[in-house]
Amino acid sequence: MTYTMTAAPADRLSAKLPSSLKRLADIAFNYWWCWTPDMISLFQTISPEEWERCGHNPVALLETVSYERLAQLTCDPQYMTRLEGLADQFDRYMKADSTWSSRVAPQITAEKPIAYFCAEFGIHESLPIYSGGLGILAGDHLKSASDLGVPLIGVGLLYRQGYFHQRLNGSGWQEDYYTNNPFEQMPLELLKDEGGVQPLKFEIQVRHRTVKIQIWKAQVGRVSLYLLDSDREDNDPIDRWLTGHLYGGNQETRIAQEIVLGIGGVRALQTLGIEPSVHHLNEGHAAFCLLEVCRLEIQKTGKSFYDIEKSVRDRCVFTTHTPVPAGHDVFSADLMDSFFANYWDQLRLSREQFLALGARRLGDPWEPFGMTVLALRLCRSANGVSELHGKVSRKMWTVMYPEKSEDAVPIGYITNGVHAATWAAPLMQDLYNRYLGEDWTTQLVDPQTWAKVDQIPNEELWERHQILKERLIAHTRYKVRQSRQQRGEHGVSIEATNRLLDPTILTIGFARRFSPYKRGDLLLRDAERALRIFSNKERPVQIIFSGKAHPRDEEGKRIIQRIIEWCRNHGNVNDRVAFIEDYDMHTARKLVQGVDVWLNNPRRPLEASGTSGQKVCFNGGLNCSVLDGWWCEGYQEDANGKGTNGWAIGEDANTSDQALQDRIDSESLYQLLEEEIVPLYYDRDEKGIPHGWIAMMKGSLKTNCPAFSTHRMIADYVAQVYAPGTKAFEITLAKVPQQSSF
Ligand SMILES: *Cc1c(COP(=O)(O)O)cnc(C)c1O
């Protein structure tokens, strides 16, 4: 079946705009704008207030802003010139036929693209279908694939209510609530069938019912992201909620949703007439996709499962993100029976043969069905997301490969990165344009590019950093004031937000999901010592927290509450500690762009990679982190064991005694702050410039930026996973083994 593009929403929007502003419509429907600073500012100029009110959604902005205002803009020659220039830039970007990918990996073609499956995508705050690091990584993956011209499409779910929103009550306890995503006002296109009127749809079986699924498309530069939606009137009311919430509900909801993503995802591609050369499963959630690729192959060839298995494996690759066994999705045999009893026949397998595909040990019928196990069995390549995580994964999965030594377990690694243009502040990008060259975004992975930061005068780098810190503080005050008003706090408390935080003080940021392993309150373990650090008269410290605990994670919620209580019990540091509620990509950008130090103190080795610290690097901020995930590869020190591009917290005591390890790490963190970080920050020349600190900022820019972008990461995926054997970047080593049989 094919689909038509008649009366696409961009055309409908364009029809409402003055003729000379029509280009704003198609750009509003392509998230390219969100990593093009001048384009962001062009939308914002239309109406800064509306822009905030619309949650930075340009489609909603253009729908709501008055025609008078638009007409006014058409008479502003400067605005019109800017728009023309950007529309040209957009056209050149979209139409370029020579790209990095077309040069180094011409065998990957748009006719047979890479299909990238993920349960969440963090493209921008105006498309809230993400929860944390996994989703942001997926969003950055699409953006870099687009920039580098890799023929890739995304496949995910369009959640009616996305992930939950967070509010803290008067006692610091997290309350969760959901809001509807107004798809019709978002930069999304509902694909239509041949008639051009009805939504294009396909059917899948879930819980013995037929569910009709429709497909939305979000455009991310040159990459299309297809999002599946079961919220149709002709579905059973329960099935309409299959795509209701991200990571909500129980095991049954979860398996049903993963069937929609995996099996539904493959059917969606079939419906669209897309035949991928590679299915990339980003985390195990989408692994049922493998079963459906097998089913279609069996249907097409009439062969048995065991005869087509290899040809399926040749087309499927897997990335694992979880270093603990409990983090991997498993489903009981009962649950598998109730959802797949009609399915294994179509694979021409018996129940036992079918369940064995997800059992860690072949022939163990009592094992639950593991999504990672299924993926490892039916994918030709598997990788973790940092060097350490690769190692941890090989160890964890030796159980599946009894004949192999741990080192020979076929799981490699590609370290995660971030999309530079998304996370670097426009003010910094402007500096890079001037000192590193206008082409710095295309020369990102070359250390020579970043060596040029030495030419940036210290005063200039510091001045920009300080402006970004002031903006972060303004954002924090605004958000905290809003929260206090919502809680009905009295005037004194609301007024006090005007004194919250101070741009001249050393500012630490800690923001991420509040999973217990991330130890969000480690810094407050010794309440008195922390107090002395924060309230030091000459050299004070301040910190901004943000992040959600999963609705069923009581321990995570308690950690947030302990932070709030600690502040409440120590009135004199009230202005030095802030918690921004309802963490999202907007707050994330402000934080990573404005902090001096980014703190990350997970229990090692539970942070598979972590990416928020990489975002900080692209803004000149410094990492202070446990040597876990990507930081093992990023951190560098001199001959005396002092960090030259950031700091390393604690040491691995190689103990299972959590309390002991927590004590060691918090002691080390206090010491680093007291003896190294604070003194270096406050060591100023007569003009107030901290040259030693800035040397470290430059050290971080020079060493971390070339290594931890998604451009480098995509190059690695192309060379080692998508098209092994290509000469992508010479720097890439074969870190991901290829498997032809299990
Ligand atoms: C980058 C990012 C994350 C990931 O943070 P980690 O510290 O790597 O876990 C989570 N949430 C948001 C909104 C982000 O932007």
PDB file of N, CA, C and O and ligand atoms in Angstrom, residues 130-134 136-137 418 423 511-513 517-518 583-586 588-589 592 598 600 607 609-613 615 630, ligand 1:
ATOM      1  N   TYR A 130       9.426  11.064  25.935  1.00  0.00           N
ATOM      2  CA  TYR A 130      10.679  10.527  26.453  1.00  0.00           C
ATOM      3  C   TYR A 130      10.642  10.562  27.969  1.00  0.00           C
ATOM      4  O   TYR A 130       9.878  11.325  28.565  1.00  0.00           O
ATOM      5  N   SER A 131      11.498   9.732  28.581  1.00  0.00           N
ATOM      6  CA  SER A 131      11.582   9.736  30.040  1.00  0.00           C
ATOM      7  C   SER A 131      12.965  10.159  30.514  1.00  0.00           C
ATOM      8  O   SER A 131      13.102  10.884  31.490  1.00  0.00           O
ATOM      9  N   GLY A 132      14.005   9.704  29.840  1.00  0.00           N
ATOM     10  CA  GLY A 132      15.351  10.032  30.314  1.00  0.00           C
ATOM     11  C   GLY A 132      16.401   9.751  29.264  1.00  0.00           C
ATOM     12  O   GLY A 132      16.141   9.879  28.064  1.00  0.00           O
ATOM     13  N   GLY A 133      17.565   9.331  29.744  1.00  0.00           N
ATOM     14  CA  GLY A 133      18.740   9.190  28.895  1.00  0.00           C
ATOM     15  C   GLY A 133      18.528   8.375  27.621  1.00  0.00           C
ATOM     16  O   GLY A 133      19.022   8.755  26.563  1.00  0.00           O
ATOM     17  N   LEU A 134      17.790   7.265  27.719  1.00  0.00           N
ATOM     18  CA  LEU A 134      17.590   6.409  26.541  1.00  0.00           C
ATOM     19  C   LEU A 134      16.904   7.192  25.418  1.00  0.00           C
ATOM     20  O   LEU A 134      17.304   7.116  24.254  1.00  0.00           O
ATOM     21  N   ILE A 136      16.684  10.536  25.050  1.00  0.00           N
ATOM     22  CA  ILE A 136      17.500  11.651  24.560  1.00  0.00           C
ATOM     23  C   ILE A 136      18.556  11.114  23.597  1.00  0.00           C
ATOM     24  O   ILE A 136      18.819  11.690  22.547  1.00  0.00           O
ATOM     25  N   LEU A 137      19.140   9.970  23.960  1.00  0.00           N
ATOM     26  CA  LEU A 137      20.132   9.352  23.085  1.00  0.00           C
ATOM     27  C   LEU A 137      19.515   9.034  21.728  1.00  0.00           C
ATOM     28  O   LEU A 137      20.124   9.276  20.683  1.00  0.00           O
ATOM     29  N   VAL A 418      26.554  12.887  22.399  1.00  0.00           N
ATOM     30  CA  VAL A 418      25.427  13.824  22.355  1.00  0.00           C
ATOM     31  C   VAL A 418      25.502  14.643  21.072  1.00  0.00           C
ATOM     32  O   VAL A 418      26.570  14.775  20.463  1.00  0.00           O
ATOM     33  N   TRP A 423      22.845  20.707  22.141  1.00  0.00           N
ATOM     34  CA  TRP A 423      23.148  20.940  23.552  1.00  0.00           C
ATOM     35  C   TRP A 423      24.086  22.098  23.813  1.00  0.00           C
ATOM     36  O   TRP A 423      24.118  22.634  24.923  1.00  0.00           O
ATOM     37  N   ALA A 511      21.161  16.699  37.799  1.00  0.00           N
ATOM     38  CA  ALA A 511      19.829  16.481  37.229  1.00  0.00           C
ATOM     39  C   ALA A 511      19.831  15.225  36.386  1.00  0.00           C
ATOM     40  O   ALA A 511      20.679  15.045  35.512  1.00  0.00           O
ATOM     41  N   ARG A 512      18.909  14.364  36.676  1.00  0.00           N
ATOM     42  CA  ARG A 512      18.726  13.101  35.958  1.00  0.00           C
ATOM     43  C   ARG A 512      17.591  12.389  36.653  1.00  0.00           C
ATOM     44  O   ARG A 512      17.041  12.907  37.623  1.00  0.00           O
ATOM     45  N   ARG A 513      17.194  11.218  36.164  1.00  0.00           N
ATOM     46  CA  ARG A 513      16.153  10.464  36.850  1.00  0.00           C
ATOM     47  C   ARG A 513      16.621  10.159  38.276  1.00  0.00           C
ATOM     48  O   ARG A 513      17.802   9.892  38.509  1.00  0.00           O
ATOM     49  N   TYR A 517      20.142   4.084  42.364  1.00  0.00           N
ATOM     50  CA  TYR A 517      21.558   3.839  42.098  1.00  0.00           C
ATOM     51  C   TYR A 517      22.304   5.127  41.758  1.00  0.00           C
ATOM     52  O   TYR A 517      23.524   5.197  41.839  1.00  0.00           O
ATOM     53  N   LYS A 518      21.577   6.171  41.381  1.00  0.00           N
ATOM     54  CA  LYS A 518      22.243   7.429  41.038  1.00  0.00           C
ATOM     55  C   LYS A 518      22.577   8.272  42.278  1.00  0.00           C
ATOM     56  O   LYS A 518      23.226   9.302  42.188  1.00  0.00           O
ATOM     57  N   TYR A 583      11.479  17.885  35.531  1.00  0.00           N
ATOM     58  CA  TYR A 583      12.645  17.927  34.643  1.00  0.00           C
ATOM     59  C   TYR A 583      12.259  17.602  33.206  1.00  0.00           C
ATOM     60  O   TYR A 583      11.561  16.629  32.951  1.00  0.00           O
ATOM     61  N   ASP A 584      12.712  18.415  32.276  1.00  0.00           N
ATOM     62  CA  ASP A 584      12.485  18.122  30.859  1.00  0.00           C
ATOM     63  C   ASP A 584      13.677  18.636  30.055  1.00  0.00           C
ATOM     64  O   ASP A 584      14.657  19.122  30.631  1.00  0.00           O
ATOM     65  N   MET A 585      13.602  18.537  28.736  1.00  0.00           N
ATOM     66  CA  MET A 585      14.751  18.910  27.913  1.00  0.00           C
ATOM     67  C   MET A 585      15.049  20.410  27.985  1.00  0.00           C
ATOM     68  O   MET A 585      16.187  20.825  27.809  1.00  0.00           O
ATOM     69  N   HIS A 586      14.034  21.207  28.238  1.00  0.00           N
ATOM     70  CA  HIS A 586      14.258  22.647  28.346  1.00  0.00           C
ATOM     71  C   HIS A 586      15.113  22.952  29.583  1.00  0.00           C
ATOM     72  O   HIS A 586      16.151  23.623  29.498  1.00  0.00           O
ATOM     73  N   ALA A 588      16.908  20.825  31.132  1.00  0.00           N
ATOM     74  CA  ALA A 588      18.207  20.165  30.924  1.00  0.00           C
ATOM     75  C   ALA A 588      19.152  21.093  30.159  1.00  0.00           C
ATOM     76  O   ALA A 588      20.319  21.246  30.523  1.00  0.00           O
ATOM     77  N   ARG A 589      18.645  21.710  29.100  1.00  0.00           N
ATOM     78  CA  ARG A 589      19.504  22.618  28.313  1.00  0.00           C
ATOM     79  C   ARG A 589      20.012  23.761  29.183  1.00  0.00           C
ATOM     80  O   ARG A 589      21.199  24.089  29.174  1.00  0.00           O
ATOM     81  N   VAL A 592      22.756  22.278  31.686  1.00  0.00           N
ATOM     82  CA  VAL A 592      24.067  21.866  31.158  1.00  0.00           C
ATOM     83  C   VAL A 592      24.810  23.051  30.549  1.00  0.00           C
ATOM     84  O   VAL A 592      26.031  23.048  30.456  1.00  0.00           O
ATOM     85  N   TRP A 598      29.272  19.762  36.905  1.00  0.00           N
ATOM     86  CA  TRP A 598      28.192  18.791  36.767  1.00  0.00           C
ATOM     87  C   TRP A 598      28.564  17.579  37.620  1.00  0.00           C
ATOM     88  O   TRP A 598      29.627  17.000  37.458  1.00  0.00           O
ATOM     89  N   ASN A 600      27.967  13.813  39.081  1.00  0.00           N
ATOM     90  CA  ASN A 600      27.344  12.517  38.789  1.00  0.00           C
ATOM     91  C   ASN A 600      27.974  11.475  39.699  1.00  0.00           C
ATOM     92  O   ASN A 600      29.175  11.243  39.629  1.00  0.00           O
ATOM     93  N   GLU A 607      25.917   2.896  35.885  1.00  0.00           N
ATOM     94  CA  GLU A 607      25.632   3.898  34.854  1.00  0.00           C
ATOM     95  C   GLU A 607      26.213   3.367  33.546  1.00  0.00           C
ATOM     96  O   GLU A 607      27.408   3.452  33.326  1.00  0.00           O
ATOM     97  N   SER A 609      26.204   4.344  30.448  1.00  0.00           N
ATOM     98  CA  SER A 609      27.043   5.368  29.841  1.00  0.00           C
ATOM     99  C   SER A 609      26.834   6.696  30.566  1.00  0.00           C
ATOM    100  O   SER A 609      27.738   7.242  31.157  1.00  0.00           O
ATOM    101  N   GLY A 610      25.579   7.191  30.556  1.00  0.00           N
ATOM    102  CA  GLY A 610      25.336   8.558  31.019  1.00  0.00           C
ATOM    103  C   GLY A 610      25.676   9.474  29.868  1.00  0.00           C
ATOM    104  O   GLY A 610      26.645   9.230  29.137  1.00  0.00           O
ATOM    105  N   THR A 611      24.871  10.500  29.653  1.00  0.00           N
ATOM    106  CA  THR A 611      25.196  11.440  28.584  1.00  0.00           C
ATOM    107  C   THR A 611      25.112  12.883  29.055  1.00  0.00           C
ATOM    108  O   THR A 611      25.643  13.771  28.391  1.00  0.00           O
ATOM    109  N   SER A 612      24.446  13.137  30.195  1.00  0.00           N
ATOM    110  CA  SER A 612      24.236  14.537  30.568  1.00  0.00           C
ATOM    111  C   SER A 612      25.573  15.249  30.770  1.00  0.00           C
ATOM    112  O   SER A 612      25.716  16.419  30.407  1.00  0.00           O
ATOM    113  N   GLY A 613      26.563  14.542  31.304  1.00  0.00           N
ATOM    114  CA  GLY A 613      27.876  15.156  31.513  1.00  0.00           C
ATOM    115  C   GLY A 613      28.554  15.535  30.199  1.00  0.00           C
ATOM    116  O   GLY A 613      29.332  16.492  30.135  1.00  0.00           O
ATOM    117  N   LYS A 615      26.947  16.656  27.609  1.00  0.00           N
ATOM    118  CA  LYS A 615      26.317  17.905  27.177  1.00  0.00           C
ATOM    119  C   LYS A 615      27.017  19.096  27.833  1.00  0.00           C
ATOM    120  O   LYS A 615      27.193  20.151  27.226  1.00  0.00           O
ATOM    121  N   TRP A 630      30.697   6.585  30.550  1.00  0.00           N
ATOM    122  CA  TRP A 630      31.578   7.299  29.613  1.00  0.00           C
ATOM    123  C   TRP A 630      32.745   7.986  30.310  1.00  0.00           C
ATOM    124  O   TRP A 630      33.803   8.181  29.711  1.00  0.00           O
TER     125      TRP A 630
HETATM  126  C1  LIG B   1      20.518  14.049  28.963  1.00  0.00           C
HETATM  127  C2  LIG B   1      19.272  13.849  29.697  1.00  0.00           C
HETATM  128  C3  LIG B   1      19.108  12.740  30.542  1.00  0.00           C
HETATM  129  C4  LIG B   1      20.211  11.725  30.762  1.00  0.00           C
HETATM  130  O1  LIG B   1      20.940  12.083  31.905  1.00  0.00           O
HETATM  131  P1  LIG B   1      22.015  11.068  32.555  1.00  0.00           P
HETATM  132  O2  LIG B   1      22.685  11.842  33.605  1.00  0.00           O
HETATM  133  O3  LIG B   1      22.914  10.673  31.466  1.00  0.00           O
HETATM  134  O4  LIG B   1      21.213   9.942  33.097  1.00  0.00           O
HETATM  135  C5  LIG B   1      17.910  12.590  31.201  1.00  0.00           C
HETATM  136  N1  LIG B   1      16.904  13.472  31.054  1.00  0.00           N
HETATM  137  C6  LIG B   1      17.019  14.555  30.260  1.00  0.00           C
HETATM  138  C7  LIG B   1      15.868  15.493  30.125  1.00  0.00           C
HETATM  139  C8  LIG B   1      18.207  14.784  29.554  1.00  0.00           C
HETATM  140  O5  LIG B   1      18.312  15.849  28.751  1.00  0.00           O
END
